[in-house]
């Protein structure tokens, strides 16, 4: 069965600190997709990144970076020089893939609440 | 310019009532979803439709009935509301089979906060 684990329930940092949010997943599929979503206090879910199982290149987008390692089934998210506006709940998610069996269902982790203090 | 919209944003109602939540996407996507977020922030898929056809029905009580009049709309009707139905309901859409490499990426609506008293 597919599963996503975000072991860190809450993280608190001071502005400008770097912070890494951990995500570990389980799947028997050879083709799958991994995602990160941000849920700010206003409540909406904002798409941040999508990664497919064949692309292990790390990705950087401004202060955000993602480290995908199939060997450890992890897809970690790092925020560099954190800001107060980064305060949110961050969700890691997994979806199966592949032809007609692709239902697109997202399996979410429990979420990590990040608080960035000024 | 809203991509995925939901109405209403807030819904407060009494136990036993019937209510509907509407969802519309203007992204031209083929696939739409309903997710439920409980009080502990846990998100779980409820239903998925692809081009008006039901694809996923995840062990949801039959008091919940989705309806897709066209591929841009997916509504959720809930009969005989119970206290445990209180949650945030998110609609989402993804390109689906027409989306090429990014067919799986789901974009979410703002959520509907349902409170059953």
CSV table of C-alpha atoms in Angstrom, one decimal:
chain,number,residue,atom,x,y,z
A,1,UNK,CA,0.0,0.0,0.0
A,2,UNK,CA,1.1,3.5,-0.6
A,3,UNK,CA,2.0,5.7,2.4
A,4,UNK,CA,3.6,9.1,3.0
A,5,UNK,CA,5.1,9.9,6.4
A,6,UNK,CA,6.1,13.4,7.6
A,7,UNK,CA,7.5,12.6,11.0
A,8,UNK,CA,7.9,16.3,12.0
A,9,UNK,CA,4.6,17.5,13.3
A,10,UNK,CA,5.7,21.0,14.1
A,11,UNK,CA,8.9,22.9,13.5
A,12,UNK,CA,9.7,26.4,14.9
A,13,UNK,CA,12.6,28.5,13.6
A,14,UNK,CA,13.7,32.0,13.8
A,15,UNK,CA,13.6,34.1,10.6
A,16,UNK,CA,16.6,33.6,8.3
A,17,UNK,CA,17.3,30.1,9.6
A,18,UNK,CA,17.4,27.3,7.1
A,19,UNK,CA,14.8,24.5,7.7
A,20,UNK,CA,14.3,21.1,6.2
A,21,UNK,CA,11.0,19.3,6.1
A,22,UNK,CA,11.3,15.5,5.9
A,23,UNK,CA,9.1,13.3,3.7
A,24,UNK,CA,9.4,9.5,3.5
A,25,UNK,CA,7.2,7.5,1.2
A,26,UNK,CA,6.2,3.9,0.5
A,27,UNK,CA,5.0,2.5,-2.8
A,28,UNK,CA,5.3,-0.7,-4.9
A,29,UNK,CA,4.9,1.2,-8.1
A,30,UNK,CA,7.9,1.8,-10.2
A,31,UNK,CA,6.4,4.9,-11.7
A,32,UNK,CA,5.0,7.5,-9.3
A,33,UNK,CA,4.9,11.2,-8.6
A,34,UNK,CA,5.8,13.1,-5.6
A,35,UNK,CA,4.4,16.6,-4.6
A,36,UNK,CA,4.7,19.3,-2.0
A,37,UNK,CA,1.8,21.6,-1.2
A,38,UNK,CA,1.7,24.6,1.1
A,39,UNK,CA,-1.3,25.5,3.2
A,40,UNK,CA,-0.9,29.0,4.7
A,41,UNK,CA,-3.1,30.2,7.5
A,42,UNK,CA,-5.7,31.4,5.0
A,43,UNK,CA,-6.4,27.8,4.3
A,44,UNK,CA,-5.9,27.2,0.6
A,45,UNK,CA,-3.6,24.5,-0.8
A,46,UNK,CA,-0.9,25.8,-3.0
A,47,UNK,CA,1.0,23.5,-5.4
A,48,UNK,CA,4.8,23.9,-5.0
A,49,UNK,CA,6.5,21.1,-6.9
A,50,UNK,CA,6.0,17.8,-8.7
A,51,UNK,CA,8.7,15.2,-9.2
A,52,UNK,CA,8.4,11.9,-11.2
A,53,UNK,CA,10.1,8.7,-10.0
A,54,UNK,CA,12.6,8.7,-12.9
A,55,UNK,CA,14.0,12.2,-12.2
A,56,UNK,CA,16.2,12.3,-9.2
A,57,UNK,CA,17.8,15.6,-9.9
A,58,UNK,CA,17.5,18.0,-7.1
A,59,UNK,CA,15.5,21.2,-7.8
A,60,UNK,CA,16.0,24.7,-6.6
A,61,UNK,CA,13.4,27.5,-6.9
A,62,UNK,CA,14.5,30.7,-5.2
A,63,UNK,CA,14.8,29.9,-1.5
A,64,UNK,CA,13.1,26.5,-1.9
A,65,UNK,CA,15.0,23.3,-2.8
A,66,UNK,CA,14.0,19.7,-3.0
A,67,UNK,CA,16.1,16.6,-2.5
A,68,UNK,CA,14.7,13.4,-4.0
A,69,UNK,CA,16.5,10.2,-3.1
A,70,UNK,CA,14.9,6.9,-4.3
A,71,UNK,CA,17.5,4.8,-2.3
A,72,UNK,CA,16.0,6.1,0.9
A,73,UNK,CA,12.5,6.8,-0.4
A,74,UNK,CA,12.7,10.4,0.7
A,75,UNK,CA,11.7,13.7,-0.9
A,76,UNK,CA,12.8,16.4,1.5
A,77,UNK,CA,12.1,20.1,1.2
A,78,UNK,CA,14.5,22.8,2.4
A,79,UNK,CA,13.7,26.5,2.9
A,80,UNK,CA,16.8,28.7,3.0
A,81,UNK,CA,16.8,31.9,4.9
A,82,UNK,CA,13.2,31.4,6.1
A,83,UNK,CA,10.8,34.2,6.4
A,84,UNK,CA,7.7,34.8,8.4
A,85,UNK,CA,5.6,34.4,5.3
A,86,UNK,CA,6.8,30.8,5.1
A,87,UNK,CA,4.7,30.0,8.1
A,88,UNK,CA,2.3,27.3,7.0
A,89,UNK,CA,1.4,23.7,7.0
A,90,UNK,CA,3.4,21.8,4.3
A,91,UNK,CA,2.2,18.6,2.9
A,92,UNK,CA,4.1,15.9,1.0
A,93,UNK,CA,2.0,13.7,-1.3
A,94,UNK,CA,2.4,10.7,-3.6
A,95,UNK,CA,0.4,9.6,-6.6
A,96,UNK,CA,0.4,6.4,-8.6
A,97,UNK,CA,0.9,6.6,-12.3
A,98,UNK,CA,0.8,4.6,-15.4
A,99,UNK,CA,-1.7,4.2,-18.2
A,100,UNK,CA,-5.3,3.3,-17.7
A,101,UNK,CA,-4.7,2.4,-14.0
A,102,UNK,CA,-3.7,5.9,-13.2
A,103,UNK,CA,-6.4,7.2,-10.9
A,104,UNK,CA,-4.4,10.3,-10.0
A,105,UNK,CA,-5.3,9.8,-6.3
A,106,UNK,CA,-3.0,11.8,-4.0
A,107,UNK,CA,-1.9,10.1,-0.8
A,108,UNK,CA,-1.0,12.9,1.6
A,109,UNK,CA,1.4,12.9,4.6
A,110,UNK,CA,0.2,14.2,7.9
A,111,UNK,CA,1.6,17.6,7.3
A,112,UNK,CA,4.3,19.6,9.0
A,113,UNK,CA,3.4,22.9,10.6
A,114,UNK,CA,6.2,25.4,10.2
A,115,UNK,CA,6.3,28.5,12.3
A,116,UNK,CA,8.8,31.1,11.5
A,117,UNK,CA,9.3,33.7,14.2
A,118,UNK,CA,10.6,37.2,13.5
B,1,UNK,CA,-9.3,34.5,-13.3
B,2,UNK,CA,-10.0,32.0,-10.5
B,3,UNK,CA,-8.7,28.5,-11.6
B,4,UNK,CA,-10.7,26.3,-9.3
B,5,UNK,CA,-13.6,27.9,-7.4
B,6,UNK,CA,-15.9,26.5,-4.7
B,7,UNK,CA,-19.1,27.8,-3.3
B,8,UNK,CA,-19.9,28.4,-0.6
B,9,UNK,CA,-16.7,29.2,1.3
B,10,UNK,CA,-18.4,28.6,4.7
B,11,UNK,CA,-21.4,26.4,5.5
B,12,UNK,CA,-23.0,26.2,8.9
B,13,UNK,CA,-26.0,23.9,9.2
B,14,UNK,CA,-27.9,21.7,11.5
B,15,UNK,CA,-27.6,17.9,11.9
B,16,UNK,CA,-29.9,16.1,9.5
B,17,UNK,CA,-30.0,18.7,6.9
B,18,UNK,CA,-29.0,18.2,3.2
B,19,UNK,CA,-26.5,20.5,1.6
B,20,UNK,CA,-24.5,20.9,-1.6
B,21,UNK,CA,-21.1,22.3,-2.4
B,22,UNK,CA,-20.3,23.4,-5.9
B,23,UNK,CA,-17.0,23.3,-7.7
B,24,UNK,CA,-16.0,24.8,-11.0
B,25,UNK,CA,-12.7,24.8,-12.9
B,26,UNK,CA,-11.8,27.0,-15.8
B,27,UNK,CA,-8.5,25.3,-16.6
B,28,UNK,CA,-9.8,22.9,-19.2
B,29,UNK,CA,-8.8,19.9,-17.1
B,30,UNK,CA,-10.3,16.5,-17.6
B,31,UNK,CA,-10.2,15.2,-14.0
B,32,UNK,CA,-11.7,16.6,-10.9
B,33,UNK,CA,-11.6,15.5,-7.3
B,34,UNK,CA,-13.1,15.9,-3.8
B,35,UNK,CA,-10.9,15.7,-0.7
B,36,UNK,CA,-11.8,16.0,2.9
B,37,UNK,CA,-9.5,17.6,5.5
B,38,UNK,CA,-10.4,16.8,9.1
B,39,UNK,CA,-9.7,18.7,12.2
B,40,UNK,CA,-6.2,17.3,12.5
B,41,UNK,CA,-5.5,18.6,9.0
B,42,UNK,CA,-5.4,15.2,7.5
B,43,UNK,CA,-6.3,15.2,3.8
B,44,UNK,CA,-8.1,12.2,2.2
B,45,UNK,CA,-9.5,11.6,-1.3
B,46,UNK,CA,-13.2,11.1,-1.5
B,47,UNK,CA,-14.1,11.0,-5.2
B,48,UNK,CA,-12.6,11.5,-8.6
B,49,UNK,CA,-14.3,12.1,-12.0
B,50,UNK,CA,-12.6,12.0,-15.4
B,51,UNK,CA,-14.7,13.6,-18.1
B,52,UNK,CA,-17.9,13.2,-16.1
B,53,UNK,CA,-17.2,9.5,-15.3
B,54,UNK,CA,-16.7,8.4,-11.7
B,55,UNK,CA,-13.2,7.0,-11.3
B,56,UNK,CA,-12.6,6.9,-7.5
B,57,UNK,CA,-15.1,6.3,-4.7
B,58,UNK,CA,-13.1,5.9,-1.6
B,59,UNK,CA,-15.3,4.2,1.0
B,60,UNK,CA,-17.4,7.3,1.5
B,61,UNK,CA,-20.8,6.9,3.1
B,62,UNK,CA,-23.5,6.9,0.5
B,63,UNK,CA,-24.9,10.1,2.1
B,64,UNK,CA,-22.3,11.7,-0.1
B,65,UNK,CA,-23.1,11.9,-3.7
B,66,UNK,CA,-21.0,13.6,-6.3
B,67,UNK,CA,-22.4,14.9,-9.5
B,68,UNK,CA,-20.6,16.1,-12.6
B,69,UNK,CA,-22.9,17.8,-15.1
B,70,UNK,CA,-19.9,18.5,-17.4
B,71,UNK,CA,-16.1,18.2,-17.1
B,72,UNK,CA,-15.8,21.7,-15.7
B,73,UNK,CA,-18.1,21.1,-12.7
B,74,UNK,CA,-18.1,18.6,-9.9
B,75,UNK,CA,-20.6,19.2,-7.1
B,76,UNK,CA,-20.9,17.4,-3.8
B,77,UNK,CA,-24.3,16.7,-2.2
B,78,UNK,CA,-24.5,15.5,1.3
B,79,UNK,CA,-27.7,14.1,2.8
B,80,UNK,CA,-28.6,13.8,6.5
B,81,UNK,CA,-25.6,15.7,7.7
B,82,UNK,CA,-23.9,14.4,10.8
B,83,UNK,CA,-21.6,16.0,13.4
B,84,UNK,CA,-18.6,14.0,12.0
B,85,UNK,CA,-19.1,15.6,8.6
B,86,UNK,CA,-17.7,18.8,9.9
B,87,UNK,CA,-14.5,19.4,8.0
B,88,UNK,CA,-13.0,21.4,5.2
B,89,UNK,CA,-13.8,20.0,1.7
B,90,UNK,CA,-11.5,20.7,-1.1
B,91,UNK,CA,-12.2,20.4,-4.8
B,92,UNK,CA,-9.2,19.9,-7.1
B,93,UNK,CA,-8.6,19.4,-10.8
B,94,UNK,CA,-5.8,18.0,-12.9
B,95,UNK,CA,-5.2,17.9,-16.7
B,96,UNK,CA,-5.8,14.1,-16.8
B,97,UNK,CA,-5.0,12.3,-19.9
B,98,UNK,CA,-4.9,15.4,-22.0
B,99,UNK,CA,-2.2,17.0,-19.8
B,100,UNK,CA,0.8,15.2,-21.1
B,101,UNK,CA,3.7,15.2,-18.7
B,102,UNK,CA,1.8,17.1,-16.1
B,103,UNK,CA,-1.4,15.2,-16.1
B,104,UNK,CA,-1.1,14.3,-12.4
B,105,UNK,CA,-0.6,17.7,-11.0
B,106,UNK,CA,-3.7,18.7,-9.0
B,107,UNK,CA,-4.7,22.3,-8.4
B,108,UNK,CA,-7.0,22.9,-5.4
B,109,UNK,CA,-9.9,25.2,-4.8
B,110,UNK,CA,-10.0,27.5,-1.7
B,111,UNK,CA,-12.0,24.9,0.3
B,112,UNK,CA,-15.4,24.9,1.9
B,113,UNK,CA,-15.5,24.9,5.7
B,114,UNK,CA,-18.5,22.9,6.8
B,115,UNK,CA,-19.7,23.0,10.4
B,116,UNK,CA,-22.6,20.8,11.4
B,117,UNK,CA,-24.3,21.7,14.7
